[in-house]
Tab-separated table of C-alpha atoms in Angstrom:
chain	number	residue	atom	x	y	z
A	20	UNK	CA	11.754	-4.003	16.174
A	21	UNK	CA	13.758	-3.590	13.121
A	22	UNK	CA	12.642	-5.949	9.945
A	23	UNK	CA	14.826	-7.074	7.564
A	24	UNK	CA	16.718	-4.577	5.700
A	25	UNK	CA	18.507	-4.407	2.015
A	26	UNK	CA	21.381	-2.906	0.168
A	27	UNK	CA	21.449	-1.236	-1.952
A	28	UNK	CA	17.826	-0.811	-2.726
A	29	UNK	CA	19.182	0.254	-6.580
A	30	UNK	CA	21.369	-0.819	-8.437
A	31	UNK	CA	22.520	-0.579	-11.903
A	32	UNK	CA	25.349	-2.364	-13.791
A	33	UNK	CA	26.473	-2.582	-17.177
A	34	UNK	CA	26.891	-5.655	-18.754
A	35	UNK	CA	29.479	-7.768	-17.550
A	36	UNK	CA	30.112	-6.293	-14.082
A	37	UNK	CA	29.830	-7.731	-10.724
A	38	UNK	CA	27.768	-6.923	-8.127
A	39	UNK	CA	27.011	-7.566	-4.395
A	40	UNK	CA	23.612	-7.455	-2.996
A	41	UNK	CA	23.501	-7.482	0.775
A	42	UNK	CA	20.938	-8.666	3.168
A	43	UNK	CA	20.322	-8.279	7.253
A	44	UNK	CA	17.651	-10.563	8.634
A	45	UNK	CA	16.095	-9.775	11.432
A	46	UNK	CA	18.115	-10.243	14.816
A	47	UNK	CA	18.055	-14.067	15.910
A	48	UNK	CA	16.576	-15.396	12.803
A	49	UNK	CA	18.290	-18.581	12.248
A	50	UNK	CA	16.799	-19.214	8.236
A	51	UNK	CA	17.632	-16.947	5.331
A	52	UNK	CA	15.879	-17.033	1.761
A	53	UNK	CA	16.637	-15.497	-1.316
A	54	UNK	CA	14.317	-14.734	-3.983
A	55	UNK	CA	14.459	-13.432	-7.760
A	56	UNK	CA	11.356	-11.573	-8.462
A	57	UNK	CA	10.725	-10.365	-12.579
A	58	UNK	CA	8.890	-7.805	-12.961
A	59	UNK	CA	4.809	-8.857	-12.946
A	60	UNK	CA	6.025	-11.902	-11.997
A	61	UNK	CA	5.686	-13.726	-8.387
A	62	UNK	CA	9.034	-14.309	-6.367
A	63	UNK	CA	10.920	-17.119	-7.576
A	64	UNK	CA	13.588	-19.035	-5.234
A	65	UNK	CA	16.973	-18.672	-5.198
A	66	UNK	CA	18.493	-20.306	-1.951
A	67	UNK	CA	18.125	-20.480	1.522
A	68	UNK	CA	20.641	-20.607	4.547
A	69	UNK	CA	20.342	-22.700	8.453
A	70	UNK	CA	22.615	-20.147	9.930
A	71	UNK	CA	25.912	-20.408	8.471
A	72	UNK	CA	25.001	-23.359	6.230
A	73	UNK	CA	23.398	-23.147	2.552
A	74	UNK	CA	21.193	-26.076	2.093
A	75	UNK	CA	19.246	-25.705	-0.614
A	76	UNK	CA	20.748	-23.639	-3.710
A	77	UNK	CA	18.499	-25.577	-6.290
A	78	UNK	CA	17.097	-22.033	-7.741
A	79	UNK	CA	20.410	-20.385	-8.583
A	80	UNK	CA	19.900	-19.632	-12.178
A	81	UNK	CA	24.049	-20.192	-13.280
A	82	UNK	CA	27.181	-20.872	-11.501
A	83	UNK	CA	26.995	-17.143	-11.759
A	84	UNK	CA	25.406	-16.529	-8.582
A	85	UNK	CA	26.484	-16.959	-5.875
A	86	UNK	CA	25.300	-16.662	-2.234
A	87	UNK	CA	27.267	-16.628	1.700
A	88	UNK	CA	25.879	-16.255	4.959
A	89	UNK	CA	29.816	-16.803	6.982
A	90	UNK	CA	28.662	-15.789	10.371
A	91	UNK	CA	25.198	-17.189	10.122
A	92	UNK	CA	23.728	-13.337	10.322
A	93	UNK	CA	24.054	-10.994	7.362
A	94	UNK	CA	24.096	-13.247	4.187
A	95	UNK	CA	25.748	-11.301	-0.107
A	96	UNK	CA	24.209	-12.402	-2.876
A	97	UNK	CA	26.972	-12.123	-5.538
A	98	UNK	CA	26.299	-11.966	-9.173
A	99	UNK	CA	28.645	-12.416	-11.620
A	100	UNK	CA	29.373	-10.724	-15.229
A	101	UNK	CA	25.687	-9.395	-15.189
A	102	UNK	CA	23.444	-10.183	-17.790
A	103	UNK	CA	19.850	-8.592	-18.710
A	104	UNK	CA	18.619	-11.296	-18.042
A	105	UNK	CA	19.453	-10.796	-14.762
A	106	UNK	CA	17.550	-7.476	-14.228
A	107	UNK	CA	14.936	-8.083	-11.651
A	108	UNK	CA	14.247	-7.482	-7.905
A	109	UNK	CA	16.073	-9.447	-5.667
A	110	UNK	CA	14.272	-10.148	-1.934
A	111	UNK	CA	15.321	-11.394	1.090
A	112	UNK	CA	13.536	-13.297	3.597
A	113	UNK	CA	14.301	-14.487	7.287
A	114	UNK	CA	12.466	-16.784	9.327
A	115	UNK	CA	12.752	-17.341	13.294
A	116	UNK	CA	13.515	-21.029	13.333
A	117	UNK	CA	14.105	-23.960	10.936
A	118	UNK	CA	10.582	-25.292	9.108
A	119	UNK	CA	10.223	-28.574	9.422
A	120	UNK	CA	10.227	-28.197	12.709
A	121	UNK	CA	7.485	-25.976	12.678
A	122	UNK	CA	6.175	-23.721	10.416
A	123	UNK	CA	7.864	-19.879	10.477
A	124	UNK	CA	5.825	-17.559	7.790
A	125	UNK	CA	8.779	-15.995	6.688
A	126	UNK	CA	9.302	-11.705	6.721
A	127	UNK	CA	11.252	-10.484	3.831
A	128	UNK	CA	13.045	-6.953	3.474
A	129	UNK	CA	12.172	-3.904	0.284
A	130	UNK	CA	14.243	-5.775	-1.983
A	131	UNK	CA	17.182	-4.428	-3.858
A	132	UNK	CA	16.180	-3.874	-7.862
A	133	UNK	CA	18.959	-4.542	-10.084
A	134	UNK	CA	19.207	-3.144	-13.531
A	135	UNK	CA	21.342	-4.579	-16.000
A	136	UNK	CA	21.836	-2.149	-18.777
B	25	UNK	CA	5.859	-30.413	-8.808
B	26	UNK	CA	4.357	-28.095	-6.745
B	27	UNK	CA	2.639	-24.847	-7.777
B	28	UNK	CA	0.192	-22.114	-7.416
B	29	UNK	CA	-2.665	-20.619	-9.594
B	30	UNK	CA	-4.157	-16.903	-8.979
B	31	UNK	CA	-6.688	-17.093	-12.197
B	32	UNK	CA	-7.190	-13.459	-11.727
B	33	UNK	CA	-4.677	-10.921	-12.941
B	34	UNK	CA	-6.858	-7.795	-11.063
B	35	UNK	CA	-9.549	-7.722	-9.379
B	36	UNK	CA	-11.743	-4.252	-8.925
B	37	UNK	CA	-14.124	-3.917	-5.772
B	38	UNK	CA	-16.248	-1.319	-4.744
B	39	UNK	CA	-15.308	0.235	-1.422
B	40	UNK	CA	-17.578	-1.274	1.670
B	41	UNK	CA	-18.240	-4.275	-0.295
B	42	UNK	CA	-16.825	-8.222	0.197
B	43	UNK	CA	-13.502	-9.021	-1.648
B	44	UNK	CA	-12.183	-12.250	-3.060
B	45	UNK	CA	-9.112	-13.566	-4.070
B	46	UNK	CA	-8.802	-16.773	-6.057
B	47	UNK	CA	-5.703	-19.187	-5.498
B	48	UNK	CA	-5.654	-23.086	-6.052
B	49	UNK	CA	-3.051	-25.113	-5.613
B	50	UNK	CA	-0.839	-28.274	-6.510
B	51	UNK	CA	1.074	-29.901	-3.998
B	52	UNK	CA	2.069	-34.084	-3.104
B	53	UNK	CA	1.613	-34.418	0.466
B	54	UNK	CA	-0.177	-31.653	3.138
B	55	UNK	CA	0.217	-28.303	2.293
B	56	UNK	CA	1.090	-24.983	3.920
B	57	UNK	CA	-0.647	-21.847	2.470
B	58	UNK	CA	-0.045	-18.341	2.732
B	59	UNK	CA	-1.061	-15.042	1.761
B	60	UNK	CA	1.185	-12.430	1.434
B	61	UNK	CA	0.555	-8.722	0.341
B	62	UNK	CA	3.310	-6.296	-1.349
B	63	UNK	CA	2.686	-2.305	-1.632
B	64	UNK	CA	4.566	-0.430	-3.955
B	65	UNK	CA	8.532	-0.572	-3.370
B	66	UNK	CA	7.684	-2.038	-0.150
B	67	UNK	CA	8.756	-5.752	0.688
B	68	UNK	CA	5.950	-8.922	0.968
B	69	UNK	CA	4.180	-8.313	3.923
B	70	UNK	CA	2.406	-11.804	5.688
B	71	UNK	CA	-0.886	-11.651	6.138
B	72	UNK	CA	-2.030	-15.319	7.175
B	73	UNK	CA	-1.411	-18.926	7.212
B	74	UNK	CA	-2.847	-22.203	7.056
B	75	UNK	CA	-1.204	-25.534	8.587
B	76	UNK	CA	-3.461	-27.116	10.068
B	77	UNK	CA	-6.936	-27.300	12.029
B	78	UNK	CA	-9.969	-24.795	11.237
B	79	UNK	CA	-10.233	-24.703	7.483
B	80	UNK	CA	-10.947	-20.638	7.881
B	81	UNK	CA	-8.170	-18.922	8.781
B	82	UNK	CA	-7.610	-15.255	10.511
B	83	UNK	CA	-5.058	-12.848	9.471
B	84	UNK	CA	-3.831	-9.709	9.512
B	85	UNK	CA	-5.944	-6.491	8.280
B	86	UNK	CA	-9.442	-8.199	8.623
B	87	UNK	CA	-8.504	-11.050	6.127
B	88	UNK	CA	-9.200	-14.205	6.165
B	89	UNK	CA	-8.782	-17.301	4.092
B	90	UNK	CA	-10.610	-20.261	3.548
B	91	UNK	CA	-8.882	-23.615	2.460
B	92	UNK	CA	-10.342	-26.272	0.550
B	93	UNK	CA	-9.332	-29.257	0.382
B	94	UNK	CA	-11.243	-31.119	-2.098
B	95	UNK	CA	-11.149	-28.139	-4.662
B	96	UNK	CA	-7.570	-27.631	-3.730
B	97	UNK	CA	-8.059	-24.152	-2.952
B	98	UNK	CA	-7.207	-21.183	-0.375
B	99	UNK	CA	-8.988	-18.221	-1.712
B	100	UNK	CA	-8.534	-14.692	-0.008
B	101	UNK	CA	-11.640	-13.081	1.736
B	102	UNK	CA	-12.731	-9.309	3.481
B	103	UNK	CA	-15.940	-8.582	4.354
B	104	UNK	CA	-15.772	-4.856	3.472
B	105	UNK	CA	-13.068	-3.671	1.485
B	106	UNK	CA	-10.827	-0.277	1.797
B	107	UNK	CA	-9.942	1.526	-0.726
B	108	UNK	CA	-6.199	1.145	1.630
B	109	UNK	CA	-6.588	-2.785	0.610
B	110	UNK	CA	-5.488	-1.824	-2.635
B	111	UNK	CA	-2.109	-3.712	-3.475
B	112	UNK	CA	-0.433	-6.608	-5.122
B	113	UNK	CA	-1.408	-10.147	-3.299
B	114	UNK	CA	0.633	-13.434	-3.742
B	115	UNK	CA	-0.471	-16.895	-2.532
B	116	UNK	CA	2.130	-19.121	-1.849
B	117	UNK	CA	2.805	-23.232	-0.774
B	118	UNK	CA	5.366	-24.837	0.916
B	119	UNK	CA	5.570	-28.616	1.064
B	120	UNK	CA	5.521	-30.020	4.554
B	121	UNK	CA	9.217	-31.228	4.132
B	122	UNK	CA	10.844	-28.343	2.411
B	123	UNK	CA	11.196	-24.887	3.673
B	124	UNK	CA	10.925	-22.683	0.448
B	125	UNK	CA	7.696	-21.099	-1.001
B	126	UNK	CA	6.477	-21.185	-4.240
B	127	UNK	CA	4.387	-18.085	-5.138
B	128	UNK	CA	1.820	-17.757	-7.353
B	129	UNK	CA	2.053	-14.656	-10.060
B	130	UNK	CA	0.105	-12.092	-7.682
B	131	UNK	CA	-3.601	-10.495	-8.533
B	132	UNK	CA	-3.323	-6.744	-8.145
B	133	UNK	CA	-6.673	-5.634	-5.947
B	134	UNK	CA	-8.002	-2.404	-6.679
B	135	UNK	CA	-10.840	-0.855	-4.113
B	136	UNK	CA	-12.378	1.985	-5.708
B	137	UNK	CA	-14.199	4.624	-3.590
C-alpha cells in the first residue's frame, strides 16, 4: 500500500518568504508527527496531531511555525518569514492508532528539504 | 529529560562478519526502544521495537536488538553483515506516557566487501 508521501521534496526560499510543506499519512492513520531533522543530526520533534486535534506542539521552534491537520488526514506545516536557521529536512510520520494505548512504531515519508538561502 | 546516546559516529564491518550498534539510553519510567534505518534521500525506515517481554528482540532485515536494563542499553545486532546494510541508523525512546520519539544522532554503518 502507499506510505506516507511529501511535498515538495525541495524547496528553496529566500529569506523572509513563506512556505508550505505538505504531508499525506498513510490512509486510516489516526496520529501525525512532525519532525525537524539538521543535517548530521537525528530528527528532532516538532508536533504531533490525534486526527484533527494538535496536542502536543512543545517542539515548534517560534511562533513562526505553524502546523494544521483540519480534516484529520493530510496535515501543512507552515513556516513563516524563513530564516537559515530554518534550513533542514522536515519529516513526517503517521502512526495507526493513538500510543498510549498501545504502542504504534511510527512510518514516516522522504521528507521535504528546505533551503533557506 | 529523556535522551539517547549512539557513542559511535561510524562504524566499518567487514562483509559476512557480526555487526553492532551501540545506543544507551535515559528515560524516568519504562521505556520503548526503537531502531530505525534511513538510506540516502529515502525516509526512516522501522526496523524493530522493544516494549516489553523477551529482552532480544527480532526485526526487520535479520536485525535484532538486545535491551538492557541494568546498563540502560538497546544495542543493534546482525550476525553477518551485507555490504546492502550500509546506511544511517537512529535509536530512538519514547516514554510510556507520551507519544513522541526522541532520536539519538544516528551511526552511519559501512559494510565493506
Amino acid at each position: 500500500g502507499a506510505g506516507v508521501s511529501q511535498s515538495p521534496r525541495y524547496k528553496v526560499a529566500k529569506r523572509g518568504q513563506d512556505v508550505a510543506l505538505r504531508c499525506d499519512p498513510i490512509s486510516g492513520h489516526v496520529s501525525l508527527f512532525w519532525y525537524q531533522q539538521a543535517l548530521g543530526q537525528g530528527p528532532e520533534f516538532l508536533t504531533y496531531f490525534q486526527n484533527e486535534a494538535q496536542l502536543d506542539k512543545s517542539g515548534l521552534p517560534s511562533d513562526r511555525f505553524f502546523a494544521e491537520r483540519p480534516e484529520g488526514s493530510v496535515s501543512t506545516l507552515k513556516i513563516q518569514r524563513t530564516q537559515q536557521e530554518d534550513s533542514a529536512v522536515y519529516l513526517c510520520a503517521s502512526s495507526e492508532r493513538f500510543g498510549r494505548g498501545g504502542i504504534y512504531e511510527q512510518y514516516f515519508g522522504p521528507g521535504t528539504r528546505l533551503t533557506v538561502t | 529529560a529523556q535522551s539517547v546516546a549512539q557513542p559511535e559516529d561510524q562504524v566499518n564491518v567487514a562483509e559476512g562478519n557480526p555487526l553492532t550498534v551501540k545506543c544507551t539510553y535515559s528515560v524516568s519510567g519504562n521505556p520503548y526502544l526503537f531502531w530505525y534505518v534511513q538510506y540516502p534521500n529515502r525516509g526512516l525506515q522501522f526496523l524493530l521495537k522493544y516494549i516489553t517481554g523477551d529482552n532480544l528482540v527480532k526485526g526487520s532485515y535479520g536485525f535484532e536488538a538486545e535491551f538492557n536494563k541494568s546498563q540502560t542499553s538497546f544495542h543493534l545486532k546482525k550476525p553477518s553483515a551485507l555490504v546492502s546494510d550500509s546506511a544511517l541508523y537512529f535509536c530512538a525512546v519514547r516514554r510510556y506516557n507520551t507519544d513522541k520519539l526522541i532520536f539519538g544522532t544516528g551511526t552511519r554503518l559501512q559494510v565493506f566487501p
